mmCIF file of C-alpha atoms in Angstrom:
data_model
loop_
_atom_site.group_PDB
_atom_site.id
_atom_site.type_symbol
_atom_site.label_atom_id
_atom_site.label_comp_id
_atom_site.label_asym_id
_atom_site.label_seq_id
_atom_site.Cartn_x
_atom_site.Cartn_y
_atom_site.Cartn_z
ATOM 1 C CA MET I 675 10.485 -20.143 -26.674
ATOM 2 C CA LEU I 676 10.310 -16.512 -27.847
ATOM 3 C CA GLN I 677 6.790 -17.108 -29.104
ATOM 4 C CA ALA I 678 5.764 -18.717 -25.834
ATOM 5 C CA VAL I 679 6.595 -15.541 -23.852
ATOM 6 C CA GLY I 680 5.227 -13.167 -26.492
ATOM 7 C CA LEU I 681 8.491 -11.795 -27.898
ATOM 8 C CA PRO I 682 8.964 -11.190 -31.645
ATOM 9 C CA ARG I 683 11.783 -13.048 -33.364
ATOM 10 C CA ALA I 684 13.002 -9.730 -34.773
ATOM 11 C CA CYS I 685 14.161 -8.625 -31.306
ATOM 12 C CA LEU I 686 17.185 -10.922 -31.669
ATOM 13 C CA ASN I 687 18.611 -8.656 -34.359
ATOM 14 C CA ASP I 688 17.126 -5.240 -33.540
ATOM 15 C CA GLN I 689 18.922 -3.897 -30.464
ATOM 16 C CA GLU I 690 16.746 -0.751 -30.405
ATOM 17 C CA MET I 691 13.443 -2.641 -30.193
ATOM 18 C CA LYS I 692 11.513 -2.070 -26.950
ATOM 19 C CA ILE I 693 10.431 -5.385 -25.429
ATOM 20 C CA SER I 694 8.696 -6.480 -22.235
ATOM 21 C CA ALA I 695 10.993 -6.908 -19.237
ATOM 22 C CA ASP I 696 8.590 -9.425 -17.775
ATOM 23 C CA ALA I 697 8.745 -11.483 -20.976
ATOM 24 C CA VAL I 698 12.561 -11.434 -20.871
ATOM 25 C CA ARG I 699 12.512 -12.519 -17.232
ATOM 26 C CA GLN I 700 10.233 -15.432 -18.109
ATOM 27 C CA LEU I 701 12.453 -16.348 -21.067
ATOM 28 C CA LEU I 702 15.486 -16.444 -18.767
ATOM 29 C CA GLU I 703 13.679 -18.716 -16.300
ATOM 30 C CA ASP I 704 12.444 -20.983 -19.112
ATOM 31 C CA SER I 705 15.909 -21.146 -20.633
ATOM 32 C CA ALA I 706 17.480 -22.099 -17.315
ATOM 33 C CA ALA I 707 14.909 -24.865 -16.893
ATOM 34 C CA GLN I 708 15.231 -26.174 -20.449
ATOM 35 C CA ALA I 709 19.032 -26.099 -20.352
ATOM 36 C CA GLN I 710 19.004 -27.512 -16.806
ATOM 37 C CA VAL I 711 21.486 -24.813 -15.757
ATOM 38 C CA GLU I 712 20.730 -23.119 -12.426
ATOM 39 C CA ASN I 713 23.232 -20.312 -13.017
ATOM 40 C CA PHE I 714 22.044 -19.498 -16.564
ATOM 41 C CA GLY I 715 21.657 -15.744 -15.915
ATOM 42 C CA LEU I 716 25.050 -15.477 -14.248
ATOM 43 C CA ARG I 717 26.730 -17.253 -17.151
ATOM 44 C CA LEU I 718 25.145 -14.709 -19.486
ATOM 45 C CA ALA I 719 26.537 -11.893 -17.319
ATOM 46 C CA GLU I 720 30.019 -13.387 -17.545
ATOM 47 C CA LYS I 721 29.905 -13.038 -21.339
ATOM 48 C CA ARG I 722 28.468 -9.521 -21.427
ATOM 49 C CA LEU I 723 30.652 -6.631 -22.563
ATOM 50 C CA LEU I 724 30.290 -2.920 -21.819
ATOM 51 C CA SER I 725 29.445 -2.446 -25.497
ATOM 52 C CA ASN I 726 26.197 -4.358 -24.863
ATOM 53 C CA LEU I 727 24.985 -1.219 -23.060
ATOM 54 C CA GLY I 728 25.015 0.774 -26.315
ATOM 55 C CA PRO I 729 25.621 4.553 -25.970
ATOM 56 C CA LEU I 730 25.570 4.168 -22.183
ATOM 57 C CA ALA I 731 28.853 2.265 -22.412
ATOM 58 C CA LEU I 732 30.612 5.425 -23.612
ATOM 59 C CA ILE I 733 29.818 7.478 -20.514
ATOM 60 C CA VAL I 734 30.544 4.549 -18.198
ATOM 61 C CA ARG I 735 33.902 3.830 -19.841
ATOM 62 C CA GLU I 736 35.014 7.476 -19.750
ATOM 63 C CA GLY I 737 34.471 8.002 -16.017
ATOM 64 C CA PRO I 738 37.623 9.288 -14.276
ATOM 65 C CA THR I 739 37.233 6.760 -11.429
ATOM 66 C CA ALA I 740 35.408 3.508 -10.863
ATOM 67 C CA ARG I 741 32.996 5.374 -8.554
ATOM 68 C CA LYS I 742 32.110 7.878 -11.267
ATOM 69 C CA ALA I 743 31.648 5.035 -13.746
ATOM 70 C CA LEU I 744 29.286 3.296 -11.315
ATOM 71 C CA GLU I 745 27.363 6.525 -10.661
ATOM 72 C CA ALA I 746 26.941 7.043 -14.411
ATOM 73 C CA LEU I 747 25.678 3.479 -14.815
ATOM 74 C CA VAL I 748 23.103 3.990 -12.054
ATOM 75 C CA LYS I 749 22.003 7.404 -13.355
ATOM 76 C CA TYR I 750 21.531 6.490 -17.017
ATOM 77 C CA ILE I 751 20.693 2.766 -16.960
ATOM 78 C CA ARG I 752 16.962 3.390 -17.375
ATOM 79 C CA LEU I 753 17.696 4.777 -20.847
ATOM 80 C CA HIS I 754 18.855 1.259 -21.726
ATOM 81 C CA ASN I 755 16.578 -0.839 -19.497
ATOM 82 C CA GLU I 756 13.500 0.783 -17.954
ATOM 83 C CA ALA I 757 12.884 -2.234 -15.713
ATOM 84 C CA LEU I 758 16.263 -1.972 -13.984
ATOM 85 C CA ASN I 759 16.828 0.719 -11.371
ATOM 86 C CA PRO I 760 19.921 -0.060 -9.276
ATOM 87 C CA ARG I 761 20.548 1.777 -6.008
ATOM 88 C CA VAL I 762 23.860 2.682 -4.373
ATOM 89 C CA GLU I 763 24.204 3.149 -0.628
ATOM 90 C CA GLU I 764 27.355 4.057 1.309
ATOM 91 C CA GLU I 765 27.991 3.634 5.034
ATOM 92 C CA HIS I 766 31.116 3.149 7.183
ATOM 93 C CA GLY I 767 33.441 2.874 4.220
ATOM 94 C CA MET I 768 31.301 0.311 2.420
ATOM 95 C CA VAL I 769 29.321 0.808 -0.791
ATOM 96 C CA THR I 770 26.340 -1.455 -1.478
ATOM 97 C CA VAL I 771 24.887 -1.788 -4.978
ATOM 98 C CA ARG I 772 21.332 -3.121 -4.947
ATOM 99 C CA PRO I 773 19.518 -4.015 -8.176
ATOM 100 C CA GLU I 774 15.815 -3.231 -8.381
ATOM 101 C CA LEU I 775 13.830 -5.084 -11.019
ATOM 102 C CA ARG I 776 10.439 -3.625 -11.877
ATOM 103 C CA LEU I 777 8.349 -6.554 -13.005
ATOM 104 C CA GLU I 778 4.653 -6.752 -13.749
ATOM 105 C CA ARG I 779 4.081 -9.805 -11.562
ATOM 106 C CA PRO I 780 5.767 -11.224 -8.410
ATOM 107 C CA VAL I 781 7.175 -14.269 -10.183
ATOM 108 C CA PRO I 782 10.529 -16.057 -9.864
ATOM 109 C CA ALA I 783 13.269 -13.761 -11.156
ATOM 110 C CA ARG I 784 16.399 -15.568 -10.008
ATOM 111 C CA GLN I 785 18.040 -15.499 -13.440
ATOM 112 C CA ALA I 786 17.263 -11.818 -14.079
ATOM 113 C CA VAL I 787 18.522 -10.830 -10.622
ATOM 114 C CA GLU I 788 21.783 -12.729 -10.992
ATOM 115 C CA LEU I 789 22.237 -11.421 -14.550
ATOM 116 C CA SER I 790 21.807 -7.821 -13.353
ATOM 117 C CA LEU I 791 24.200 -8.113 -10.416
ATOM 118 C CA GLY I 792 26.668 -10.073 -12.528
ATOM 119 C CA VAL I 793 26.732 -7.301 -15.143
ATOM 120 C CA VAL I 794 27.516 -4.724 -12.442
ATOM 121 C CA GLY I 795 30.329 -6.938 -11.136
ATOM 122 C CA GLN I 796 31.767 -7.442 -14.611
ATOM 123 C CA ALA I 797 31.649 -3.682 -15.282
ATOM 124 C CA LEU I 798 33.575 -2.934 -12.071
ATOM 125 C CA ARG I 799 36.178 -5.551 -12.903
ATOM 126 C CA THR I 800 36.686 -3.822 -16.251
ATOM 127 C CA PHE I 801 37.885 -0.745 -14.354
ATOM 128 C CA LEU I 802 39.464 -2.348 -11.272
ATOM 129 C CA GLY I 803 41.166 -5.318 -12.895
ATOM 130 C CA ASP I 804 40.327 -8.992 -13.328
ATOM 131 C CA SER I 805 41.639 -9.829 -9.852
ATOM 132 C CA TRP I 806 39.211 -7.451 -8.081
ATOM 133 C CA ARG I 807 36.366 -8.985 -6.105
ATOM 134 C CA PRO I 808 33.651 -7.370 -3.928
ATOM 135 C CA ARG I 809 33.699 -7.714 -0.143
ATOM 136 C CA ALA I 810 30.497 -9.742 -0.302
ATOM 137 C CA VAL I 811 27.596 -10.549 -2.598
ATOM 138 C CA CYS I 812 24.202 -11.297 -1.032
ATOM 139 C CA PHE I 813 21.097 -12.887 -2.565
ATOM 140 C CA ALA I 814 17.618 -13.129 -1.084
ATOM 141 C CA HIS I 815 16.986 -16.394 -2.919
ATOM 142 C CA GLY I 816 18.406 -19.766 -1.959
ATOM 143 C CA ALA I 817 21.749 -21.251 -2.922
ATOM 144 C CA PRO I 818 22.213 -23.351 -6.089
ATOM 145 C CA ARG I 819 23.655 -26.840 -5.923
ATOM 146 C CA ASP I 820 26.849 -25.714 -7.686
ATOM 147 C CA LEU I 821 28.521 -22.521 -6.458
ATOM 148 C CA SER I 822 31.546 -22.647 -8.758
ATOM 149 C CA VAL I 823 30.340 -19.996 -11.224
ATOM 150 C CA HIS I 824 29.226 -17.627 -8.438
ATOM 151 C CA ARG I 825 32.632 -17.906 -6.788
ATOM 152 C CA ARG I 826 34.487 -17.506 -10.079
ATOM 153 C CA ILE I 827 32.671 -14.247 -10.788
ATOM 154 C CA PHE I 828 32.126 -12.807 -7.303
ATOM 155 C CA GLY I 829 34.766 -14.495 -5.159
ATOM 156 C CA SER I 830 34.334 -16.695 -2.091
ATOM 157 C CA ARG I 831 32.054 -14.384 -0.080
ATOM 158 C CA VAL I 832 28.725 -15.202 -1.711
ATOM 159 C CA GLU I 833 25.762 -15.531 0.665
ATOM 160 C CA PHE I 834 22.203 -16.742 0.046
ATOM 161 C CA GLY I 835 18.927 -16.441 1.921
ATOM 162 C CA ARG I 836 19.810 -12.925 3.072
ATOM 163 C CA ASP I 837 17.373 -10.085 3.753
ATOM 164 C CA PHE I 838 18.499 -8.181 0.643
ATOM 165 C CA THR I 839 20.164 -8.693 -2.713
ATOM 166 C CA GLY I 840 23.251 -6.614 -3.369
ATOM 167 C CA MET I 841 26.982 -6.309 -3.836
ATOM 168 C CA VAL I 842 29.119 -4.846 -1.057
ATOM 169 C CA CYS I 843 32.406 -3.125 -2.006
ATOM 170 C CA ASN I 844 35.151 -1.222 -0.249
ATOM 171 C CA ALA I 845 34.557 2.477 -0.889
ATOM 172 C CA GLU I 846 38.282 3.100 -1.334
ATOM 173 C CA ASP I 847 38.415 0.551 -4.165
ATOM 174 C CA LEU I 848 36.026 2.699 -6.182
ATOM 175 C CA GLU I 849 38.373 5.705 -5.992
ATOM 176 C CA GLN I 850 40.899 4.042 -8.286
ATOM 177 C CA PRO I 851 41.353 6.048 -11.505
ATOM 178 C CA VAL I 852 40.131 4.547 -14.754
ATOM 179 C CA PRO I 853 43.083 4.339 -17.173
ATOM 180 C CA HIS I 854 42.796 6.125 -20.541
ATOM 181 C CA SER I 855 39.518 7.891 -19.699
ATOM 182 C CA ASP I 856 38.681 10.785 -22.011
ATOM 183 C CA GLN I 857 36.964 13.594 -20.117
ATOM 184 C CA LEU I 858 36.191 15.596 -23.257
ATOM 185 C CA MET I 859 34.394 12.590 -24.745
ATOM 186 C CA ALA I 860 32.617 12.038 -21.430
ATOM 187 C CA LYS I 861 31.366 15.645 -21.471
ATOM 188 C CA TYR I 862 29.772 15.305 -24.910
ATOM 189 C CA VAL I 863 28.219 11.927 -24.143
ATOM 190 C CA ARG I 864 26.840 13.217 -20.841
ATOM 191 C CA GLN I 865 25.185 16.155 -22.584
ATOM 192 C CA TYR I 866 23.574 13.757 -25.046
ATOM 193 C CA LEU I 867 22.292 11.386 -22.356
ATOM 194 C CA ASP I 868 21.108 14.247 -20.135
ATOM 195 C CA ALA I 869 19.028 15.528 -23.023
ATOM 196 C CA LEU I 870 17.393 12.108 -23.271
ATOM 197 C CA LEU I 871 16.724 12.076 -19.537
ATOM 198 C CA ILE I 872 14.911 15.419 -19.617
ATOM 199 C CA ASN I 873 11.903 13.725 -21.160
ATOM 200 C CA ARG I 874 12.089 10.921 -18.604
ATOM 201 C CA GLU I 875 12.243 12.810 -15.327
ATOM 202 C CA LEU I 876 11.013 10.713 -12.419
ATOM 203 C CA SER I 877 7.507 11.447 -11.274
ATOM 204 C CA MET I 878 6.624 11.611 -7.587
ATOM 205 C CA SER I 879 5.222 8.082 -7.806
ATOM 206 C CA ASP I 880 8.540 6.841 -9.248
ATOM 207 C CA ARG I 881 10.513 8.526 -6.478
ATOM 208 C CA VAL I 882 8.258 7.099 -3.768
ATOM 209 C CA ARG I 883 8.521 3.629 -5.335
ATOM 210 C CA GLU I 884 12.318 3.825 -5.243
ATOM 211 C CA LEU I 885 12.303 4.782 -1.573
ATOM 212 C CA LEU I 886 9.803 2.040 -0.727
ATOM 213 C CA TRP I 887 12.069 -0.573 -2.332
ATOM 214 C CA LEU I 888 14.834 0.532 0.037
ATOM 215 C CA ARG I 889 12.748 1.083 3.144
ATOM 216 C CA VAL I 890 10.113 -1.661 3.260
ATOM 217 C CA PRO I 891 12.511 -4.396 4.523
ATOM 218 C CA SER I 892 13.746 -2.077 7.288
ATOM 219 C CA GLY I 893 10.260 -1.069 8.386
ATOM 220 C CA THR I 894 10.876 2.684 7.865
ATOM 221 C CA TYR I 895 8.455 3.222 5.018
ATOM 222 C CA SER I 896 5.777 5.494 6.469
ATOM 223 C CA LEU I 897 4.464 8.462 4.496
ATOM 224 C CA GLU I 898 6.104 10.727 7.065
ATOM 225 C CA ALA I 899 9.484 9.062 6.500
ATOM 226 C CA MET I 900 9.082 9.470 2.736
ATOM 227 C CA ALA I 901 8.200 13.140 3.135
ATOM 228 C CA LYS I 902 11.210 13.816 5.346
ATOM 229 C CA GLN I 903 13.656 12.225 2.910
ATOM 230 C CA LEU I 904 12.144 13.998 -0.106
ATOM 231 C CA GLY I 905 12.067 17.325 1.700
ATOM 232 C CA VAL I 906 8.333 17.912 1.234
ATOM 233 C CA SER I 907 5.178 17.475 3.286
ATOM 234 C CA GLY I 908 3.079 14.333 3.352
ATOM 235 C CA ARG I 909 0.184 16.275 1.831
ATOM 236 C CA THR I 910 2.408 17.344 -1.073
ATOM 237 C CA ILE I 911 3.266 13.704 -1.762
ATOM 238 C CA GLU I 912 -0.380 12.663 -1.614
ATOM 239 C CA ARG I 913 -1.381 15.487 -3.984
ATOM 240 C CA HIS I 914 1.262 14.516 -6.558
ATOM 241 C CA LEU I 915 0.410 10.829 -6.274
ATOM 242 C CA LYS I 916 -3.245 11.641 -6.898
ATOM 243 C CA GLN I 917 -2.217 13.546 -10.038
ATOM 244 C CA ASP I 918 -0.291 10.458 -11.137
ATOM 245 C CA GLY I 919 -3.429 8.374 -10.675
ATOM 246 C CA THR I 920 -2.221 6.424 -7.648
ATOM 247 C CA SER I 921 -1.829 6.621 -3.859
ATOM 248 C CA PHE I 922 0.722 5.837 -1.190
ATOM 249 C CA SER I 923 -1.083 2.662 -0.106
ATOM 250 C CA ALA I 924 -1.371 1.497 -3.728
ATOM 251 C CA LEU I 925 2.371 1.984 -4.301
ATOM 252 C CA LEU I 926 3.178 0.191 -1.049
ATOM 253 C CA ASN I 927 1.033 -2.736 -2.103
ATOM 254 C CA GLN I 928 2.671 -2.778 -5.552
ATOM 255 C CA VAL I 929 6.219 -2.781 -4.150
ATOM 256 C CA ARG I 930 5.361 -5.532 -1.675
ATOM 257 C CA ALA I 931 3.974 -7.633 -4.536
ATOM 258 C CA GLU I 932 7.136 -7.067 -6.579
ATOM 259 C CA MET I 933 9.482 -7.898 -3.685
ATOM 260 C CA VAL I 934 7.775 -10.848 -2.053
ATOM 261 C CA GLY I 935 8.491 -13.468 -4.724
ATOM 262 C CA GLN I 936 12.237 -13.556 -4.124
ATOM 263 C CA TYR I 937 11.705 -14.076 -0.390
ATOM 264 C CA VAL I 938 8.989 -16.749 -0.584
ATOM 265 C CA GLU I 939 11.003 -18.684 -3.155
ATOM 266 C CA ALA I 940 13.815 -19.212 -0.608
ATOM 267 C CA ALA I 941 12.498 -22.336 1.133
ATOM 268 C CA GLY I 942 14.764 -21.951 4.162
ATOM 269 C CA ARG I 943 13.310 -18.615 5.231
ATOM 270 C CA PRO I 944 10.403 -18.893 7.736
ATOM 271 C CA LEU I 945 7.198 -17.254 6.556
ATOM 272 C CA TYR I 946 6.872 -15.208 9.735
ATOM 273 C CA VAL I 947 10.256 -13.606 8.922
ATOM 274 C CA ILE I 948 9.020 -12.731 5.431
ATOM 275 C CA ALA I 949 5.886 -11.224 6.974
ATOM 276 C CA GLU I 950 8.092 -8.952 9.110
ATOM 277 C CA LEU I 951 10.236 -7.979 6.101
ATOM 278 C CA MET I 952 7.095 -6.992 4.196
ATOM 279 C CA GLY I 953 5.931 -4.815 7.099
ATOM 280 C CA PHE I 954 3.098 -7.003 8.437
ATOM 281 C CA SER I 955 2.545 -7.213 12.167
ATOM 282 C CA ALA I 956 1.473 -10.877 12.051
ATOM 283 C CA LEU I 957 1.812 -13.886 9.778
ATOM 284 C CA SER I 958 -1.961 -14.174 9.505
ATOM 285 C CA ALA I 959 -2.244 -10.644 8.051
ATOM 286 C CA PHE I 960 0.543 -11.409 5.596
ATOM 287 C CA SER I 961 -1.127 -14.666 4.526
ATOM 288 C CA ARG I 962 -4.465 -12.915 3.919
ATOM 289 C CA TRP I 963 -2.771 -10.236 1.841
ATOM 290 C CA PHE I 964 -0.820 -12.837 -0.153
ATOM 291 C CA ARG I 965 -3.946 -14.850 -0.938
ATOM 292 C CA ASP I 966 -5.855 -11.728 -1.983
ATOM 293 C CA GLU I 967 -3.009 -10.771 -4.328
ATOM 294 C CA PHE I 968 -2.058 -14.120 -5.838
ATOM 295 C CA GLY I 969 -4.928 -16.504 -5.210
ATOM 296 C CA CYS I 970 -3.028 -18.907 -2.976
ATOM 297 C CA SER I 971 -1.275 -18.992 0.372
ATOM 298 C CA PRO I 972 2.501 -18.359 0.707
ATOM 299 C CA SER I 973 3.045 -22.014 1.639
ATOM 300 C CA GLU I 974 1.095 -23.182 -1.429
ATOM 301 C CA TRP I 975 3.113 -20.864 -3.666
ATOM 302 C CA ARG I 976 6.360 -22.155 -2.109
ATOM 303 C CA ALA I 977 5.287 -25.793 -2.539
ATOM 304 C CA THR I 978 4.564 -25.183 -6.218
ATOM 305 C CA ALA I 979 8.018 -23.645 -6.665
ATOM 306 C CA GLY I 980 9.526 -26.668 -4.919
ATOM 307 C CA GLN I 981 7.694 -29.024 -7.239
ATOM 308 C CA ARG I 982 9.127 -27.180 -10.236
ATOM 309 C CA ARG I 983 12.668 -27.500 -8.850
ATOM 310 C CA ARG I 984 12.238 -31.219 -8.134
ATOM 311 C CA ALA I 985 10.848 -31.821 -11.608
ATOM 312 C CA ALA I 986 13.870 -30.091 -13.146
ATOM 313 C CA SER I 987 16.206 -32.154 -10.930
ATOM 314 C CA GLU I 988 14.493 -35.413 -11.861
ATOM 315 C CA SER I 989 14.696 -34.472 -15.531
ATOM 316 C CA ARG I 990 18.423 -33.853 -15.150
ATOM 317 C CA LEU I 991 18.968 -37.216 -13.467
ATOM 318 C CA SER I 992 16.955 -39.123 -16.065
ATOM 319 C CA GLY I 993 18.902 -37.419 -18.855
#
């Protein structure tokens, strides 16, 4: 299976080896299919420890509060996994953690998404206690046949087919102090990680991509809106993007391509709703864009995904 997705066998033993995030995502999907386990990624998350994050685990563990630990995880996670860029939003006493997976192609990523959100949930439970559960956990993809693992890890408020993927927590929960945190150790680890980040400062294109991931579903993704949030002019953004070898329209198209898979895969979501979420004024415009990008219509792509699920189900029944 490693060979099939282009990963070297040595990556199983070398934790410092850089490997393709897209290959890992495909391996997770293949593993779920072969094992006939819909919640494969979530089961992996349940077994993950903070130590799996390497040096990053030190700064996360030494945060004085759960909020500071979460902020450290969000700030430094790209040193551990460049394809994962979680976002934290706070409003009306609620904190929402949204994973962002940067993949090369808009392909099914259910297992990777659930693994990422499950790891965040497990990390928070490390600081807040085994009995802690988020207010709600939302997934853009459809529900599995068996919800027992999702409810064991996240609690009873797990929703599917939503307009976003994320974990919603009470802000006051995150203010709980982390027992036995060592601020002196945290200071030294932070200096080390900050030094590593200096060489990985986000470019303008990276910053615009992050904002597009947050703003496309809400329809507030214009160049003017980006400029206002970044505190610069639209011309400044365009100049920097040109220096990075890209443009605003190219980044918008890229983000749409990365996001659309999780929405189309959910069979219960009407295509015209997905068109609106992607910022298209009409279903016909969305369908033309989808075909130009992926060589088939959204309904054809969805039907193919449905055939794969039915084949896996039939295989399970015959076994």
